Each structure stands twice: as structure tokens, then as C-alpha cells.
Amino acid sequence: EVQLVESGGGLVQPGGSLRLSCAASGFTFSNYGMSWVRQAPGKGLEWVSGISNFGASTSYADSVKGRFTISRDNAKNTLYLQMNSLKPEDTAVYYCANIQASILGPPFGSWGQGTQVTVSS
């Protein structure tokens, strides 16, 4: 069974940093491009960042460009999101998904429980 487990969220002050992780299992991780998607309370899903299957290509939403870095370790079946210079507007639940699922949205693909990021003073 496909499983995606996000972790690493928490409470941080504006300007702080967090590193999120997504542990994948139940499929060949290196066959898929991956994305991070976030959802603020009462809001829709917002695509944040994507990475190709071997990490050669990355892309970012304008709102996080220059502050966030996506990466992956295929040997560990893990996706990462390094978040620096965090802003209150970054407060959301963060999810990982393969690129196709991130485009289609739920119920397509597999989605984990997400990890909460709260940026507040």
C-alpha cells in the first residue's frame, strides 16, 4: 500500500526555519516526481514546490521562491522541504504527493496526514 508520512512541522517565529520530511513507501519512489502542497485553514490547496524523479529539476511557487528548497534522497525514499525566512503567511498544513496527484488533487493519488507549520510571534 502506498504511504506518505509527513513530519517536521511545528511552531516557529517569523524569520525562523524548519525542515519538513516526507517518508514514502509502497511504490518505487524514484519513478515519480514529487511535490509539496499546503493548505491553510478554510483555504484550498496551494502548490508549493516540485522536484523531478532524480532531482535534476526543481520549481517553486512565487510566494516561496528564494526561501524554500526542495530536495530528495531516493536511497532513503524521502522528500524534504527546507523552509527559511518563514512568514506568517506560510502557516498551513503541508502535504507531499506525486506530481500528478498534486495537479489533480484529492481523492486522486495518496495523501498523508500532513504536518502543521505555524509561523507566529
mmCIF file of N, CA and C in Angstrom:
data_model
loop_
_atom_site.group_PDB
_atom_site.id
_atom_site.type_symbol
_atom_site.label_atom_id
_atom_site.label_comp_id
_atom_site.label_asym_id
_atom_site.label_seq_id
_atom_site.Cartn_x
_atom_site.Cartn_y
_atom_site.Cartn_z
ATOM 1 N N GLU A 1 0.833 -1.181 0.000
ATOM 2 C CA GLU A 1 0.000 0.000 0.000
ATOM 3 C C GLU A 1 0.878 1.245 0.000
ATOM 4 N N VAL A 2 0.494 2.208 -0.817
ATOM 5 C CA VAL A 2 1.223 3.465 -0.876
ATOM 6 C C VAL A 2 1.011 4.233 0.419
ATOM 7 N N GLN A 3 2.110 4.707 0.996
ATOM 8 C CA GLN A 3 2.041 5.528 2.189
ATOM 9 C C GLN A 3 2.978 6.720 2.055
ATOM 10 N N LEU A 4 2.496 7.865 2.490
ATOM 11 C CA LEU A 4 3.285 9.083 2.559
ATOM 12 C C LEU A 4 3.092 9.670 3.948
ATOM 13 N N VAL A 5 4.183 9.852 4.664
ATOM 14 C CA VAL A 5 4.121 10.324 6.036
ATOM 15 C C VAL A 5 4.950 11.586 6.175
ATOM 16 N N GLU A 6 4.266 12.700 6.373
ATOM 17 C CA GLU A 6 4.931 13.987 6.535
ATOM 18 C C GLU A 6 5.292 14.214 7.998
ATOM 19 N N SER A 7 6.406 14.894 8.227
ATOM 20 C CA SER A 7 6.829 15.212 9.580
ATOM 21 C C SER A 7 7.724 16.445 9.555
ATOM 22 N N GLY A 8 8.019 16.972 10.726
ATOM 23 C CA GLY A 8 8.943 18.078 10.855
ATOM 24 C C GLY A 8 8.313 19.430 11.093
ATOM 25 N N GLY A 9 6.995 19.504 11.058
ATOM 26 C CA GLY A 9 6.332 20.766 11.305
ATOM 27 C C GLY A 9 6.399 21.162 12.764
ATOM 28 N N GLY A 10 5.925 22.364 13.042
ATOM 29 C CA GLY A 10 5.920 22.867 14.397
ATOM 30 C C GLY A 10 5.644 24.350 14.438
ATOM 31 N N LEU A 11 5.843 24.923 15.605
ATOM 32 C CA LEU A 11 5.657 26.352 15.824
ATOM 33 C C LEU A 11 6.999 27.054 15.718
ATOM 34 N N VAL A 12 7.050 28.102 14.912
ATOM 35 C CA VAL A 12 8.286 28.841 14.718
ATOM 36 C C VAL A 12 7.967 30.332 14.602
ATOM 37 N N GLN A 13 8.893 31.161 15.038
ATOM 38 C CA GLN A 13 8.710 32.603 14.925
ATOM 39 C C GLN A 13 9.019 33.085 13.516
ATOM 40 N N PRO A 14 8.435 34.215 13.112
ATOM 41 C CA PRO A 14 8.777 34.767 11.802
ATOM 42 C C PRO A 14 10.284 34.922 11.642
ATOM 43 N N GLY A 15 10.773 34.555 10.467
ATOM 44 C CA GLY A 15 12.198 34.578 10.201
ATOM 45 C C GLY A 15 12.904 33.282 10.529
ATOM 46 N N GLY A 16 12.225 32.369 11.185
ATOM 47 C CA GLY A 16 12.816 31.101 11.560
ATOM 48 C C GLY A 16 12.825 30.097 10.427
ATOM 49 N N SER A 17 13.288 28.898 10.744
ATOM 50 C CA SER A 17 13.445 27.838 9.749
ATOM 51 C C SER A 17 12.889 26.520 10.256
ATOM 52 N N LEU A 18 12.448 25.701 9.324
ATOM 53 C CA LEU A 18 12.030 24.331 9.592
ATOM 54 C C LEU A 18 12.422 23.469 8.405
ATOM 55 N N ARG A 19 12.643 22.195 8.654
ATOM 56 C CA ARG A 19 12.836 21.235 7.583
ATOM 57 C C ARG A 19 11.771 20.156 7.678
ATOM 58 N N LEU A 20 10.975 20.042 6.638
ATOM 59 C CA LEU A 20 9.943 19.020 6.571
ATOM 60 C C LEU A 20 10.470 17.785 5.860
ATOM 61 N N SER A 21 9.963 16.631 6.265
ATOM 62 C CA SER A 21 10.309 15.373 5.627
ATOM 63 C C SER A 21 9.041 14.643 5.209
ATOM 64 N N CYS A 22 9.150 13.864 4.163
ATOM 65 C CA CYS A 22 8.067 13.013 3.690
ATOM 66 C C CYS A 22 8.646 11.638 3.434
ATOM 67 N N ALA A 23 8.272 10.679 4.253
ATOM 68 C CA ALA A 23 8.736 9.308 4.105
ATOM 69 C C ALA A 23 7.754 8.535 3.242
ATOM 70 N N ALA A 24 8.250 7.969 2.159
ATOM 71 C CA ALA A 24 7.410 7.275 1.189
ATOM 72 C C ALA A 24 7.646 5.771 1.243
ATOM 73 N N SER A 25 6.595 5.004 1.010
ATOM 74 C CA SER A 25 6.709 3.558 0.948
ATOM 75 C C SER A 25 5.576 3.000 0.098
ATOM 76 N N GLY A 26 5.734 1.758 -0.346
ATOM 77 C CA GLY A 26 4.694 1.088 -1.108
ATOM 78 C C GLY A 26 4.738 1.338 -2.603
ATOM 79 N N PHE A 27 5.749 2.023 -3.080
ATOM 80 C CA PHE A 27 5.923 2.256 -4.511
ATOM 81 C C PHE A 27 7.378 2.570 -4.784
ATOM 82 N N THR A 28 7.744 2.561 -6.057
ATOM 83 C CA THR A 28 9.118 2.867 -6.431
ATOM 84 C C THR A 28 9.282 4.384 -6.447
ATOM 85 N N PHE A 29 9.824 4.891 -5.376
ATOM 86 C CA PHE A 29 9.895 6.335 -5.147
ATOM 87 C C PHE A 29 10.592 7.069 -6.280
ATOM 88 N N SER A 30 11.692 6.507 -6.770
ATOM 89 C CA SER A 30 12.489 7.185 -7.787
ATOM 90 C C SER A 30 11.807 7.269 -9.149
ATOM 91 N N ASN A 31 10.682 6.599 -9.338
ATOM 92 C CA ASN A 31 9.945 6.673 -10.593
ATOM 93 C C ASN A 31 9.071 7.915 -10.703
ATOM 94 N N TYR A 32 8.941 8.674 -9.620
ATOM 95 C CA TYR A 32 7.960 9.745 -9.585
ATOM 96 C C TYR A 32 8.548 11.086 -9.204
ATOM 97 N N GLY A 33 8.143 12.101 -9.951
ATOM 98 C CA GLY A 33 8.337 13.448 -9.463
ATOM 99 C C GLY A 33 7.445 13.674 -8.251
ATOM 100 N N MET A 34 7.865 14.558 -7.370
ATOM 101 C CA MET A 34 7.132 14.793 -6.131
ATOM 102 C C MET A 34 6.897 16.281 -5.924
ATOM 103 N N SER A 35 5.859 16.582 -5.165
ATOM 104 C CA SER A 35 5.509 17.962 -4.864
ATOM 105 C C SER A 35 5.195 18.129 -3.388
ATOM 106 N N TRP A 36 5.362 19.352 -2.924
ATOM 107 C CA TRP A 36 4.814 19.788 -1.647
ATOM 108 C C TRP A 36 3.631 20.700 -1.925
ATOM 109 N N VAL A 37 2.551 20.470 -1.205
ATOM 110 C CA VAL A 37 1.322 21.241 -1.320
ATOM 111 C C VAL A 37 0.907 21.650 0.086
ATOM 112 N N ARG A 38 0.328 22.823 0.242
ATOM 113 C CA ARG A 38 -0.081 23.257 1.573
ATOM 114 C C ARG A 38 -1.522 23.754 1.568
ATOM 115 N N GLN A 39 -2.116 23.747 2.752
ATOM 116 C CA GLN A 39 -3.489 24.183 2.910
ATOM 117 C C GLN A 39 -3.639 24.942 4.218
ATOM 118 N N ALA A 40 -3.975 26.206 4.116
ATOM 119 C CA ALA A 40 -4.291 26.999 5.295
ATOM 120 C C ALA A 40 -5.725 26.707 5.724
ATOM 121 N N PRO A 41 -6.049 26.912 7.002
ATOM 122 C CA PRO A 41 -7.411 26.633 7.470
ATOM 123 C C PRO A 41 -8.463 27.367 6.643
ATOM 124 N N GLY A 42 -9.451 26.620 6.172
ATOM 125 C CA GLY A 42 -10.521 27.201 5.390
ATOM 126 C C GLY A 42 -10.157 27.570 3.976
ATOM 127 N N LYS A 43 -8.952 27.253 3.552
ATOM 128 C CA LYS A 43 -8.495 27.599 2.214
ATOM 129 C C LYS A 43 -8.303 26.345 1.368
ATOM 130 N N GLY A 44 -8.144 26.547 0.078
ATOM 131 C CA GLY A 44 -7.875 25.446 -0.824
ATOM 132 C C GLY A 44 -6.411 25.052 -0.817
ATOM 133 N N LEU A 45 -6.117 23.993 -1.512
ATOM 134 C CA LEU A 45 -4.740 23.532 -1.626
ATOM 135 C C LEU A 45 -3.932 24.485 -2.494
ATOM 136 N N GLU A 46 -2.717 24.746 -2.073
ATOM 137 C CA GLU A 46 -1.791 25.598 -2.807
ATOM 138 C C GLU A 46 -0.522 24.815 -3.095
ATOM 139 N N TRP A 47 -0.181 24.681 -4.356
ATOM 140 C CA TRP A 47 1.062 24.033 -4.727
ATOM 141 C C TRP A 47 2.240 24.899 -4.294
ATOM 142 N N VAL A 48 3.259 24.272 -3.714
ATOM 143 C CA VAL A 48 4.397 24.991 -3.160
ATOM 144 C C VAL A 48 5.667 24.760 -3.968
ATOM 145 N N SER A 49 5.976 23.497 -4.247
ATOM 146 C CA SER A 49 7.250 23.173 -4.883
ATOM 147 C C SER A 49 7.182 21.784 -5.495
ATOM 148 N N GLY A 50 8.009 21.548 -6.512
ATOM 149 C CA GLY A 50 8.081 20.252 -7.149
ATOM 150 C C GLY A 50 9.507 19.889 -7.508
ATOM 151 N N ILE A 51 9.741 18.593 -7.654
ATOM 152 C CA ILE A 51 11.065 18.093 -7.984
ATOM 153 C C ILE A 51 10.915 16.867 -8.875
ATOM 154 N N SER A 52 11.754 16.758 -9.888
ATOM 155 C CA SER A 52 11.710 15.623 -10.797
ATOM 156 C C SER A 52 12.224 14.363 -10.108
ATOM 157 N N ASN A 53 12.053 13.233 -10.762
ATOM 158 C CA ASN A 53 12.262 11.960 -10.073
ATOM 159 C C ASN A 53 13.678 11.733 -9.563
ATOM 160 N N PHE A 54 14.669 12.273 -10.249
ATOM 161 C CA PHE A 54 16.047 12.160 -9.772
ATOM 162 C C PHE A 54 16.600 13.487 -9.249
ATOM 163 N N GLY A 55 15.740 14.469 -9.123
ATOM 164 C CA GLY A 55 16.132 15.727 -8.515
ATOM 165 C C GLY A 55 16.822 16.709 -9.433
ATOM 166 N N ALA A 56 16.863 16.422 -10.724
ATOM 167 C CA ALA A 56 17.568 17.301 -11.652
ATOM 168 C C ALA A 56 16.855 18.636 -11.855
ATOM 169 N N SER A 57 15.537 18.636 -11.722
ATOM 170 C CA SER A 57 14.747 19.843 -11.944
ATOM 171 C C SER A 57 13.901 20.145 -10.724
ATOM 172 N N THR A 58 13.857 21.412 -10.355
ATOM 173 C CA THR A 58 13.011 21.857 -9.252
ATOM 174 C C THR A 58 12.239 23.091 -9.673
ATOM 175 N N SER A 59 11.124 23.325 -9.017
ATOM 176 C CA SER A 59 10.327 24.506 -9.279
ATOM 177 C C SER A 59 9.637 24.942 -7.996
ATOM 178 N N TYR A 60 9.271 26.230 -7.951
ATOM 179 C CA TYR A 60 8.713 26.810 -6.739
ATOM 180 C C TYR A 60 7.615 27.797 -7.063
ATOM 181 N N ALA A 61 6.641 27.872 -6.173
ATOM 182 C CA ALA A 61 5.671 28.944 -6.252
ATOM 183 C C ALA A 61 6.373 30.274 -6.001
ATOM 184 N N ASP A 62 5.880 31.325 -6.639
ATOM 185 C CA ASP A 62 6.496 32.636 -6.458
ATOM 186 C C ASP A 62 6.534 33.058 -4.987
ATOM 187 N N SER A 63 5.551 32.647 -4.230
ATOM 188 C CA SER A 63 5.448 33.063 -2.845
ATOM 189 C C SER A 63 6.553 32.500 -1.953
ATOM 190 N N VAL A 64 7.208 31.424 -2.385
ATOM 191 C CA VAL A 64 8.247 30.804 -1.567
ATOM 192 C C VAL A 64 9.611 30.811 -2.239
ATOM 193 N N LYS A 65 9.687 31.249 -3.458
ATOM 194 C CA LYS A 65 10.939 31.238 -4.205
ATOM 195 C C LYS A 65 12.013 32.040 -3.476
ATOM 196 N N GLY A 66 13.183 31.450 -3.361
ATOM 197 C CA GLY A 66 14.284 32.089 -2.665
ATOM 198 C C GLY A 66 14.328 31.803 -1.187
ATOM 199 N N ARG A 67 13.263 31.253 -0.642
ATOM 200 C CA ARG A 67 13.199 30.939 0.781
ATOM 201 C C ARG A 67 13.143 29.448 1.063
ATOM 202 N N PHE A 68 12.498 28.694 0.179
ATOM 203 C CA PHE A 68 12.325 27.252 0.363
ATOM 204 C C PHE A 68 13.208 26.495 -0.615
ATOM 205 N N THR A 69 13.659 25.316 -0.209
ATOM 206 C CA THR A 69 14.433 24.441 -1.069
ATOM 207 C C THR A 69 13.896 23.020 -0.974
ATOM 208 N N ILE A 70 13.509 22.463 -2.112
ATOM 209 C CA ILE A 70 13.038 21.087 -2.155
ATOM 210 C C ILE A 70 14.200 20.170 -2.539
ATOM 211 N N SER A 71 14.239 18.995 -1.960
ATOM 212 C CA SER A 71 15.264 18.018 -2.291
ATOM 213 C C SER A 71 14.721 16.620 -2.019
ATOM 214 N N ARG A 72 15.468 15.615 -2.439
ATOM 215 C CA ARG A 72 15.040 14.245 -2.194
ATOM 216 C C ARG A 72 16.244 13.342 -2.047
ATOM 217 N N ASP A 73 16.066 12.269 -1.314
ATOM 218 C CA ASP A 73 17.075 11.232 -1.162
ATOM 219 C C ASP A 73 16.401 9.926 -1.549
ATOM 220 N N ASN A 74 16.615 9.501 -2.787
ATOM 221 C CA ASN A 74 15.925 8.310 -3.269
ATOM 222 C C ASN A 74 16.372 7.042 -2.550
ATOM 223 N N ALA A 75 17.611 7.019 -2.066
ATOM 224 C CA ALA A 75 18.083 5.861 -1.314
ATOM 225 C C ALA A 75 17.316 5.690 -0.009
ATOM 226 N N LYS A 76 16.788 6.792 0.513
ATOM 227 C CA LYS A 76 16.020 6.756 1.754
ATOM 228 C C LYS A 76 14.522 6.892 1.517
ATOM 229 N N ASN A 77 14.107 6.962 0.257
ATOM 230 C CA ASN A 77 12.696 7.150 -0.089
ATOM 231 C C ASN A 77 12.091 8.341 0.663
ATOM 232 N N THR A 78 12.816 9.438 0.676
ATOM 233 C CA THR A 78 12.405 10.591 1.463
ATOM 234 C C THR A 78 12.495 11.875 0.656
ATOM 235 N N LEU A 79 11.475 12.697 0.787
ATOM 236 C CA LEU A 79 11.396 14.019 0.201
ATOM 237 C C LEU A 79 11.548 15.049 1.312
ATOM 238 N N TYR A 80 12.214 16.156 1.024
ATOM 239 C CA TYR A 80 12.452 17.192 2.017
ATOM 240 C C TYR A 80 11.994 18.556 1.517
ATOM 241 N N LEU A 81 11.689 19.424 2.460
ATOM 242 C CA LEU A 81 11.457 20.825 2.162
ATOM 243 C C LEU A 81 12.127 21.657 3.244
ATOM 244 N N GLN A 82 13.208 22.325 2.884
ATOM 245 C CA GLN A 82 13.881 23.234 3.791
ATOM 246 C C GLN A 82 13.221 24.599 3.669
ATOM 247 N N MET A 83 12.709 25.115 4.763
ATOM 248 C CA MET A 83 11.979 26.367 4.770
ATOM 249 C C MET A 83 12.736 27.375 5.630
ATOM 250 N N ASN A 84 13.195 28.438 5.019
ATOM 251 C CA ASN A 84 13.906 29.504 5.708
ATOM 252 C C ASN A 84 13.121 30.800 5.612
ATOM 253 N N SER A 85 13.482 31.753 6.455
ATOM 254 C CA SER A 85 12.843 33.071 6.449
ATOM 255 C C SER A 85 11.326 32.958 6.458
ATOM 256 N N LEU A 86 10.827 32.139 7.343
ATOM 257 C CA LEU A 86 9.396 31.857 7.374
ATOM 258 C C LEU A 86 8.577 33.096 7.726
ATOM 259 N N LYS A 87 7.406 33.168 7.106
ATOM 260 C CA LYS A 87 6.476 34.267 7.290
ATOM 261 C C LYS A 87 5.158 33.738 7.839
ATOM 262 N N PRO A 88 4.384 34.583 8.509
ATOM 263 C CA PRO A 88 3.067 34.133 8.981
ATOM 264 C C PRO A 88 2.200 33.562 7.860
ATOM 265 N N GLU A 89 2.344 34.071 6.652
ATOM 266 C CA GLU A 89 1.572 33.580 5.516
ATOM 267 C C GLU A 89 1.907 32.141 5.143
ATOM 268 N N ASP A 90 3.007 31.608 5.663
ATOM 269 C CA ASP A 90 3.381 30.224 5.414
ATOM 270 C C ASP A 90 2.641 29.245 6.318
ATOM 271 N N THR A 91 1.890 29.749 7.274
ATOM 272 C CA THR A 91 1.149 28.884 8.187
ATOM 273 C C THR A 91 0.141 28.045 7.417
ATOM 274 N N ALA A 92 0.255 26.730 7.545
ATOM 275 C CA ALA A 92 -0.602 25.809 6.802
ATOM 276 C C ALA A 92 -0.259 24.386 7.215
ATOM 277 N N VAL A 93 -1.093 23.450 6.773
ATOM 278 C CA VAL A 93 -0.736 22.043 6.826
ATOM 279 C C VAL A 93 -0.035 21.710 5.516
ATOM 280 N N TYR A 94 1.113 21.093 5.615
ATOM 281 C CA TYR A 94 1.917 20.768 4.444
ATOM 282 C C TYR A 94 1.819 19.286 4.123
ATOM 283 N N TYR A 95 1.565 18.984 2.855
ATOM 284 C CA TYR A 95 1.427 17.623 2.369
ATOM 285 C C TYR A 95 2.425 17.355 1.255
ATOM 286 N N CYS A 96 2.829 16.107 1.111
ATOM 287 C CA CYS A 96 3.582 15.701 -0.060
ATOM 288 C C CYS A 96 2.727 14.771 -0.911
ATOM 289 N N ALA A 97 2.988 14.776 -2.206
ATOM 290 C CA ALA A 97 2.259 13.935 -3.144
ATOM 291 C C ALA A 97 3.074 13.821 -4.421
ATOM 292 N N ASN A 98 2.832 12.781 -5.205
ATOM 293 C CA ASN A 98 3.480 12.744 -6.507
ATOM 294 C C ASN A 98 2.917 13.869 -7.364
ATOM 295 N N ILE A 99 3.639 14.237 -8.398
ATOM 296 C CA ILE A 99 3.287 15.418 -9.178
ATOM 297 C C ILE A 99 1.897 15.315 -9.790
ATOM 298 N N GLN A 100 1.547 14.162 -10.326
ATOM 299 C CA GLN A 100 0.226 14.005 -10.929
ATOM 300 C C GLN A 100 -0.874 14.215 -9.896
ATOM 301 N N ALA A 101 -0.718 13.641 -8.717
ATOM 302 C CA ALA A 101 -1.708 13.811 -7.666
ATOM 303 C C ALA A 101 -1.797 15.263 -7.228
ATOM 304 N N SER A 102 -0.683 15.963 -7.196
ATOM 305 C CA SER A 102 -0.687 17.354 -6.781
ATOM 306 C C SER A 102 -1.433 18.231 -7.777
ATOM 307 N N ILE A 103 -1.468 17.823 -9.029
ATOM 308 C CA ILE A 103 -2.211 18.552 -10.048
ATOM 309 C C ILE A 103 -3.703 18.258 -9.935
ATOM 310 N N LEU A 104 -4.046 16.994 -9.795
ATOM 311 C CA LEU A 104 -5.447 16.592 -9.750
ATOM 312 C C LEU A 104 -6.108 16.878 -8.411
ATOM 313 N N GLY A 105 -5.358 16.795 -7.342
ATOM 314 C CA GLY A 105 -5.890 16.979 -6.007
ATOM 315 C C GLY A 105 -6.583 15.733 -5.502
ATOM 316 N N PRO A 106 -6.884 15.705 -4.201
ATOM 317 C CA PRO A 106 -7.638 14.576 -3.662
ATOM 318 C C PRO A 106 -8.990 14.466 -4.352
ATOM 319 N N PRO A 107 -9.531 13.290 -4.543
ATOM 320 C CA PRO A 107 -9.127 11.989 -3.994
ATOM 321 C C PRO A 107 -8.120 11.231 -4.836
ATOM 322 N N PHE A 108 -7.514 11.884 -5.806
ATOM 323 C CA PHE A 108 -6.554 11.212 -6.662
ATOM 324 C C PHE A 108 -5.215 11.098 -5.958
ATOM 325 N N GLY A 109 -4.551 9.969 -6.167
ATOM 326 C CA GLY A 109 -3.268 9.736 -5.555
ATOM 327 C C GLY A 109 -3.382 9.418 -4.076
ATOM 328 N N SER A 110 -2.239 9.392 -3.421
ATOM 329 C CA SER A 110 -2.174 9.096 -1.994
ATOM 330 C C SER A 110 -1.719 10.331 -1.235
ATOM 331 N N TRP A 111 -2.414 10.612 -0.159
ATOM 332 C CA TRP A 111 -2.126 11.775 0.672
ATOM 333 C C TRP A 111 -1.998 11.343 2.118
ATOM 334 N N GLY A 112 -0.974 11.845 2.782
ATOM 335 C CA GLY A 112 -0.776 11.530 4.184
ATOM 336 C C GLY A 112 -1.578 12.453 5.077
ATOM 337 N N GLN A 113 -1.224 12.442 6.350
ATOM 338 C CA GLN A 113 -1.935 13.265 7.325
ATOM 339 C C GLN A 113 -1.505 14.723 7.291
ATOM 340 N N GLY A 114 -0.386 14.998 6.658
ATOM 341 C CA GLY A 114 0.165 16.337 6.630
ATOM 342 C C GLY A 114 0.889 16.673 7.919
ATOM 343 N N THR A 115 1.634 17.765 7.879
ATOM 344 C CA THR A 115 2.314 18.247 9.073
ATOM 345 C C THR A 115 2.052 19.744 9.215
ATOM 346 N N GLN A 116 1.690 20.157 10.416
ATOM 347 C CA GLN A 116 1.286 21.536 10.666
ATOM 348 C C GLN A 116 2.498 22.433 10.852
ATOM 349 N N VAL A 117 2.517 23.522 10.111
ATOM 350 C CA VAL A 117 3.519 24.571 10.277
ATOM 351 C C VAL A 117 2.798 25.831 10.723
ATOM 352 N N THR A 118 3.200 26.358 11.855
ATOM 353 C CA THR A 118 2.614 27.589 12.372
ATOM 354 C C THR A 118 3.718 28.613 12.573
ATOM 355 N N VAL A 119 3.589 29.745 11.906
ATOM 356 C CA VAL A 119 4.576 30.820 11.998
ATOM 357 C C VAL A 119 3.910 31.988 12.712
ATOM 358 N N SER A 120 4.351 32.252 13.915
ATOM 359 C CA SER A 120 3.708 33.271 14.731
ATOM 360 C C SER A 120 4.671 33.779 15.788
ATOM 361 N N SER A 121 4.546 35.048 16.107
ATOM 362 C CA SER A 121 5.326 35.632 17.181
ATOM 363 C C SER A 121 4.621 35.511 18.521
#
